[in-house]
XYZ file of C-alpha atoms in Angstrom:
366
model
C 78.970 95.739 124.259
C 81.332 93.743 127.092
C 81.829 95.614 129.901
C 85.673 94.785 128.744
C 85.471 96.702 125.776
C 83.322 99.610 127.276
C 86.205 100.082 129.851
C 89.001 100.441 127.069
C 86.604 102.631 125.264
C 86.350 105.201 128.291
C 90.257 104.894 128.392
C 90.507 106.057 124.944
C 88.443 109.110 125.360
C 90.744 110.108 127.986
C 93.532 109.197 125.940
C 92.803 112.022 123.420
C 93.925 114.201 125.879
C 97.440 115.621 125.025
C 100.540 114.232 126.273
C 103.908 115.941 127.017
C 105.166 113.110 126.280
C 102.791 110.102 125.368
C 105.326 107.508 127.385
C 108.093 108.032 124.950
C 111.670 108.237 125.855
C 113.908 109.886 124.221
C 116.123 107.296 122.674
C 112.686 106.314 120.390
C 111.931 109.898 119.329
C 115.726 110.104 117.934
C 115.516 107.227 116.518
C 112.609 107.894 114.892
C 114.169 111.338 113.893
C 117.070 109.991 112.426
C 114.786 107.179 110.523
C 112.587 109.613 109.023
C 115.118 112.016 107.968
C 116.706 109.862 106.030
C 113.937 108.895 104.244
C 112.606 112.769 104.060
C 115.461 114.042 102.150
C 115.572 111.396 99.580
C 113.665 113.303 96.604
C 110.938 110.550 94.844
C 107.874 112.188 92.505
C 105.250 110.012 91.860
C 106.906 107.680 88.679
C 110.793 108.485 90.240
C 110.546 106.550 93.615
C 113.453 103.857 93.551
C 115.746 105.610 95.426
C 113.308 106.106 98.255
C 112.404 102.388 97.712
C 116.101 101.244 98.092
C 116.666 103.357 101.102
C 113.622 101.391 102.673
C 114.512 97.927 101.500
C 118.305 98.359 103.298
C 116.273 98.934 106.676
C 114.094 96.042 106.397
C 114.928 93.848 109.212
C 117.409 90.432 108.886
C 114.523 88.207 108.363
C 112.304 90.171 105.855
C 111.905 88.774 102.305
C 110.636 91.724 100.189
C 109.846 92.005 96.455
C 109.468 94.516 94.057
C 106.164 94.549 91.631
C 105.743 95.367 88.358
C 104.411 99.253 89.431
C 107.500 99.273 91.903
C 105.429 98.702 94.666
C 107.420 97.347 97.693
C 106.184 94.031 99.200
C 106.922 92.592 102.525
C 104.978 89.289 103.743
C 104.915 88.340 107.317
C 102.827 85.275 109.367
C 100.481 82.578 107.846
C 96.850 82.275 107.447
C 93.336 84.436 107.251
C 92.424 86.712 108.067
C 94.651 89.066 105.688
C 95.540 92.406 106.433
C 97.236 94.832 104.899
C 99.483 97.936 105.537
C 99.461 100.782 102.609
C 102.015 103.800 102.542
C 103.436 105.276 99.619
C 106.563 106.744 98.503
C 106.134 109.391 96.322
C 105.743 113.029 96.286
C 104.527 115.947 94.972
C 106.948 117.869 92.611
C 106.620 118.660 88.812
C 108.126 117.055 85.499
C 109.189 118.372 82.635
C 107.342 118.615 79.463
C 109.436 120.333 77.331
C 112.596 122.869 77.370
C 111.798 126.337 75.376
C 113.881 127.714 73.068
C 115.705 130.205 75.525
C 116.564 127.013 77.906
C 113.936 127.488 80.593
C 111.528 124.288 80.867
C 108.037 123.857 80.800
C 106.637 121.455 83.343
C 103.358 120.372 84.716
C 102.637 119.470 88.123
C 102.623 115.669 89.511
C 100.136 115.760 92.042
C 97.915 118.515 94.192
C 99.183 121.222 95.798
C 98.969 124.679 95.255
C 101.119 126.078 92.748
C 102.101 129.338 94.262
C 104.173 128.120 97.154
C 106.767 126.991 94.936
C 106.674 130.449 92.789
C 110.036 132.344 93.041
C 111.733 129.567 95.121
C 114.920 127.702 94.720
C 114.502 124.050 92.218
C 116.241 120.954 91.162
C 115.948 119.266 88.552
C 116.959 115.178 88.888
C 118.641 113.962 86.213
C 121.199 110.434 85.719
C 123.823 113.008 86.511
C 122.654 114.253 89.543
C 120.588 117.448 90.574
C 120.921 120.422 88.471
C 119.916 123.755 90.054
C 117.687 126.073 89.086
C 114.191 128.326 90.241
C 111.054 128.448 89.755
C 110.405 132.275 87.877
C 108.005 134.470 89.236
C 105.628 136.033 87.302
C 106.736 139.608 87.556
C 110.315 141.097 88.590
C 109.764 144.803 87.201
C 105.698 146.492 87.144
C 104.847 147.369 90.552
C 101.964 145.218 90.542
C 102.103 141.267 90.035
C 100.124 140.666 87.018
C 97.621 137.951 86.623
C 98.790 134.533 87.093
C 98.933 133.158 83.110
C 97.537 130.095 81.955
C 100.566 128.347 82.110
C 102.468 129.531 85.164
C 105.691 127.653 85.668
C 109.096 127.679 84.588
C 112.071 126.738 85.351
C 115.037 129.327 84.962
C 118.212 126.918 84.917
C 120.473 129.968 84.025
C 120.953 129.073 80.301
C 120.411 130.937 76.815
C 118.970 128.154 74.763
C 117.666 124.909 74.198
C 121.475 123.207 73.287
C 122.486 124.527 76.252
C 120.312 122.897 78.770
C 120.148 120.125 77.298
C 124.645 120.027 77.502
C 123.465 119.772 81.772
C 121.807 116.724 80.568
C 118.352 118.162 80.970
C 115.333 116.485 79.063
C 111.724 116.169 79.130
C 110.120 113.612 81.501
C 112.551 113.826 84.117
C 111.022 115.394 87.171
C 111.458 118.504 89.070
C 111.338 119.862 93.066
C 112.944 122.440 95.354
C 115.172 121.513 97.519
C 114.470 120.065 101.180
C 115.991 119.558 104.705
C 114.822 117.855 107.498
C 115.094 120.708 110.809
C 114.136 120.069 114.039
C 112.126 122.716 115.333
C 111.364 123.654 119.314
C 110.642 121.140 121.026
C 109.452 117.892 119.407
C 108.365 119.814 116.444
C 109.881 119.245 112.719
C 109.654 120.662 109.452
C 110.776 119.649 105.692
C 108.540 118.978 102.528
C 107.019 115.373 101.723
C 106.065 114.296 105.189
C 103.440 112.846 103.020
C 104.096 110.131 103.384
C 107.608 109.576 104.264
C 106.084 109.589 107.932
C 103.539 106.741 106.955
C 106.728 104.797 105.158
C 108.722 105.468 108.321
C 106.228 104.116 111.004
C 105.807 101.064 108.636
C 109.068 100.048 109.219
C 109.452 101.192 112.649
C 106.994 98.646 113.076
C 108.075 96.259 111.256
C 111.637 96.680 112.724
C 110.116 96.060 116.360
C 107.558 93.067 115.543
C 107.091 90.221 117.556
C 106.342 87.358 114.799
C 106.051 84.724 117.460
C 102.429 86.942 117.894
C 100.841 87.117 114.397
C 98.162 84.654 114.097
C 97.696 85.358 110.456
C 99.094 86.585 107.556
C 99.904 90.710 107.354
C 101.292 92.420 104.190
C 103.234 95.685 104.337
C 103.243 97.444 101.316
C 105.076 100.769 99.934
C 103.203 102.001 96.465
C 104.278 104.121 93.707
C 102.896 107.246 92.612
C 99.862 107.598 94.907
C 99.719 111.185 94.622
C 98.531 110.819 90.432
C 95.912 108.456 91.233
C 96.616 105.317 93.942
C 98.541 103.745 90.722
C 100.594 101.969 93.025
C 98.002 100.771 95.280
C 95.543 99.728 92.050
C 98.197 97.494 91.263
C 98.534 95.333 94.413
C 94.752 95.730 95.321
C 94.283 93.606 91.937
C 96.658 91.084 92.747
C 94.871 90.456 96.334
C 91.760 90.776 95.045
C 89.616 89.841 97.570
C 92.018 87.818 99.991
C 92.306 91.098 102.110
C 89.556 91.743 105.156
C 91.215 95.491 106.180
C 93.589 97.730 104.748
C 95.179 100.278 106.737
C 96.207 103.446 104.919
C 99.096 104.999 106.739
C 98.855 108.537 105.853
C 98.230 112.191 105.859
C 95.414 113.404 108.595
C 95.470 116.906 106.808
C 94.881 119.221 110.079
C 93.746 122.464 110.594
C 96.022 123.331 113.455
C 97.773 126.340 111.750
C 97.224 129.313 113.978
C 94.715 130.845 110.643
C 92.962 127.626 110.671
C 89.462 127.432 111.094
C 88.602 124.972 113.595
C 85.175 123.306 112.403
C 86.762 121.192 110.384
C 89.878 118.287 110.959
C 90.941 120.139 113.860
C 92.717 116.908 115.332
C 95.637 119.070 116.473
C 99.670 117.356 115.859
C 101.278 116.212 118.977
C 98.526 114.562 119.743
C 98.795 111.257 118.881
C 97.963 109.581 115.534
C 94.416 110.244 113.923
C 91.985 107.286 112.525
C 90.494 108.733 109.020
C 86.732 108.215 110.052
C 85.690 109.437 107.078
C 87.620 111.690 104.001
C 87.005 112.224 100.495
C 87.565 108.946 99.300
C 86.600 106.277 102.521
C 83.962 106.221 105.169
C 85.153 103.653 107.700
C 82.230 101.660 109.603
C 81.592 103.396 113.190
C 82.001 99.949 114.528
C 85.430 99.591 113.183
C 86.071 102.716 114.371
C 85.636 101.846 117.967
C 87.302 98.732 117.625
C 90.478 100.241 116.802
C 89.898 102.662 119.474
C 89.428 99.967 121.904
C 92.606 97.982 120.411
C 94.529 101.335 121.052
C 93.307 102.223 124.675
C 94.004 98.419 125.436
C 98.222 99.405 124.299
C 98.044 102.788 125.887
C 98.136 104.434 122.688
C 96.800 107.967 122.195
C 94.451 108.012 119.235
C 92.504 111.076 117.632
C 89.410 110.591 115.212
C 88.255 112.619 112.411
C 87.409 113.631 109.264
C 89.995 115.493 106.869
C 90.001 116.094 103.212
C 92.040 114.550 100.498
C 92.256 110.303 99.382
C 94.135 107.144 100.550
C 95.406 104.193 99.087
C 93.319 102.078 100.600
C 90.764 103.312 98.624
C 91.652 101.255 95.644
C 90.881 97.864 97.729
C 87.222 98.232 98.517
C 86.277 97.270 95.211
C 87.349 94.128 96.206
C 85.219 94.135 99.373
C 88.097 94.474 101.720
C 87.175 97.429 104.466
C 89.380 100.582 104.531
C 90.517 101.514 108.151
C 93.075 104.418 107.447
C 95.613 106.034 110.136
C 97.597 108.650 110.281
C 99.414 111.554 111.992
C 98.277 115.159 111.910
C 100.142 117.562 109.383
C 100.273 121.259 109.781
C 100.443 122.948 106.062
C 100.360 120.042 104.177
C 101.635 120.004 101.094
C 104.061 122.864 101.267
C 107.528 123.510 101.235
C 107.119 123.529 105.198
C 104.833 120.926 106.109
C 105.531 120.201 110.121
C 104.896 117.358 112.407
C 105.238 116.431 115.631
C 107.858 113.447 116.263
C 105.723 112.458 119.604
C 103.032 111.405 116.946
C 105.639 109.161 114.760
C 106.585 107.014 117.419
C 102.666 106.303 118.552
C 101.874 105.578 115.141
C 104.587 102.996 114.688
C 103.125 101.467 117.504
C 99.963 101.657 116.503
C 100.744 99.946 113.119
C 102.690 96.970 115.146
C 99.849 96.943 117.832
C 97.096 96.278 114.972
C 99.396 94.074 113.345
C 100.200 91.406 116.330
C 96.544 92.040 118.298
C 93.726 92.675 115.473
């Protein structure tokens, strides 16, 4: 080890530390604010992601030329040459779609994606249709016996307020078209936000923050940015792109969840990389195990920018995932979520703005 790269390791140890406010002014945490809010309240479950794709594409900067793959992935190619690497986040999230609407006009739907189910029970929902959102809920299971009774094989519905299958289908309501509550992006005290599908409108966001703020004149080789389709049914998205790089790629970086047990019931043996923090490498999760020595170099790369980086180890998969069966090493990042998956998944805007600059720091220097 050079006594270089020992030094920015012992910086990034301290670095975990946390920050009031990790060298971030307040002009970038609006930004990024406004940036990700835009793209938070756009609804997109996995197979329904243009408009969330179109919203991106109209950010790109001036010089981008992007292009849109047969899955719908999102393709942006910047700088010339090997070694290839490659930035993954994708645009969908987790909802429901319809499978069929019942004779008395409620609809029968099955869930796109994991999460558990009874966090959207007895809640407000929408259902997206070429017309526009039609509002609804999602029934509970019991609204007379004093006690709820078991949850039935089949759980959901979705009460649209008609009395038959004509009727809902006059809102221009059919099967396949896909279902969520609503969602609004709220700032909560200080630096602190809430809304659902975080995952991964942050990782989309700090992809183009980065992107936004590159300095080309530095890239000494070729880096792809990416935004896949329908991630959370299977890396469908990512499958497709992995295939057409085959094994031209030497890294991937996943820009995604780091699913964190900082709620205040959280046990804390386990992903306890806490948010406002800074962003979190995925040493290892259910679907990647990144070298150690890859590890440390992008802790090393980070110290060097004065970039506040977590590691751990979290449950759940990445996109990256469906590269290494070309040989092409999965290094994934992310930001730590409180209550992932939930109506109320919340984030801390401190760790947005580090990982857009970790995702242009890997980009220019590694």
């Amino acid at each position: 080890m050079t006594p270089r790269l020992l030094t920015a390791l012992l910086a990034a140890a301290l670095l975990v530390a946390p920050r009031s406010g990790m060298g971030q002014d307040r002009t970038r945490l609006e930004r990024a604010a406004t940036i990700l809010a835009g793209l938070v309240e756009i609804y997109g479950v996995s197979g329904d992601e243009a408009r969330v794709r179109e919203a991106i594409q109209r950010q790109l900067p001036d010089w981008a030329r992007s292009r849109v793959d047969t899955a719908g992935n999102l393709w942006v190619r910047v700088g010339r040459g090997d070694p290839l690497v490659v930035f993954v986040a994708h645009m969908d999230e987790t909802g429901f779609r319809i499978d069929s609407i019942m004779e008395d006009g409620t609809l029968a739907i099955t869930r796109r994606g994991g999460f558990l189910p009874w966090l959207w029970e007895a809640t407000p929902a929408l259902v997206h249709t070429p017309m526009g959102p039609v509002p609804g809920v999602f029934t509970p299971r019991d609204s007379v016996g004093a006690e709820p009774r078991r949850m039935p094989s089949n759980p959901f519905r979705v009460d649209v307020g008609t009395v038959s299958r004509s009727a809902t289908e006059v809102l221009g309501i059919m099967a396949g078209q896909t279902v969520t509550n609503p969602k609004e992006f709220s700032r909560l005290g200080g630096e602190r936000a809430t809304s659902r599908s975080f995952d991964d409108r942050v990782g989309s966001a700090a992809q183009l923050m980065a992107l936004q703020a590159l300095d080309r004149s530095k890239l000494h080789h070729e880096v792809v940015f990416l935004w896949v389709t329908r991630e959370e049914i299977g890396l469908v998205g990512a499958s497709r792109a992995a295939r057409e790089l085959g094994t031209r790629a030497v890294r991937v970086h996943a820009v995604d969840t780091f699913v964190s047990a900082d709620g205040p019931h959280d046990a804390r043996n386990f992903a306890a990389q806490p948010i406002g923090h800074g962003p979190v490498a995925r040493a290892v999760d259910n679907s990647t195990v990144t070298p150690p020595a890859v590890v440390d170099t992008l802790r090393a790369l980070a110290a060097s920018h004065g970039i506040p980086l977590q590691v751990g180890t979290t449950n759940g998969g990445n996109d990256g995932a469906a590269f290494t069966a070309w040989g092409v090493v999965d290094v994934p990042i992310g930001w730590p979520l409180r209550y992932s998956h939930s109506p109320v998944e919340v984030i801390d805007l401190r760790d947005v703005v580090a990982l857009s600059d970790l995702v242009r720091a890997i980009a220019e220097d590694w």
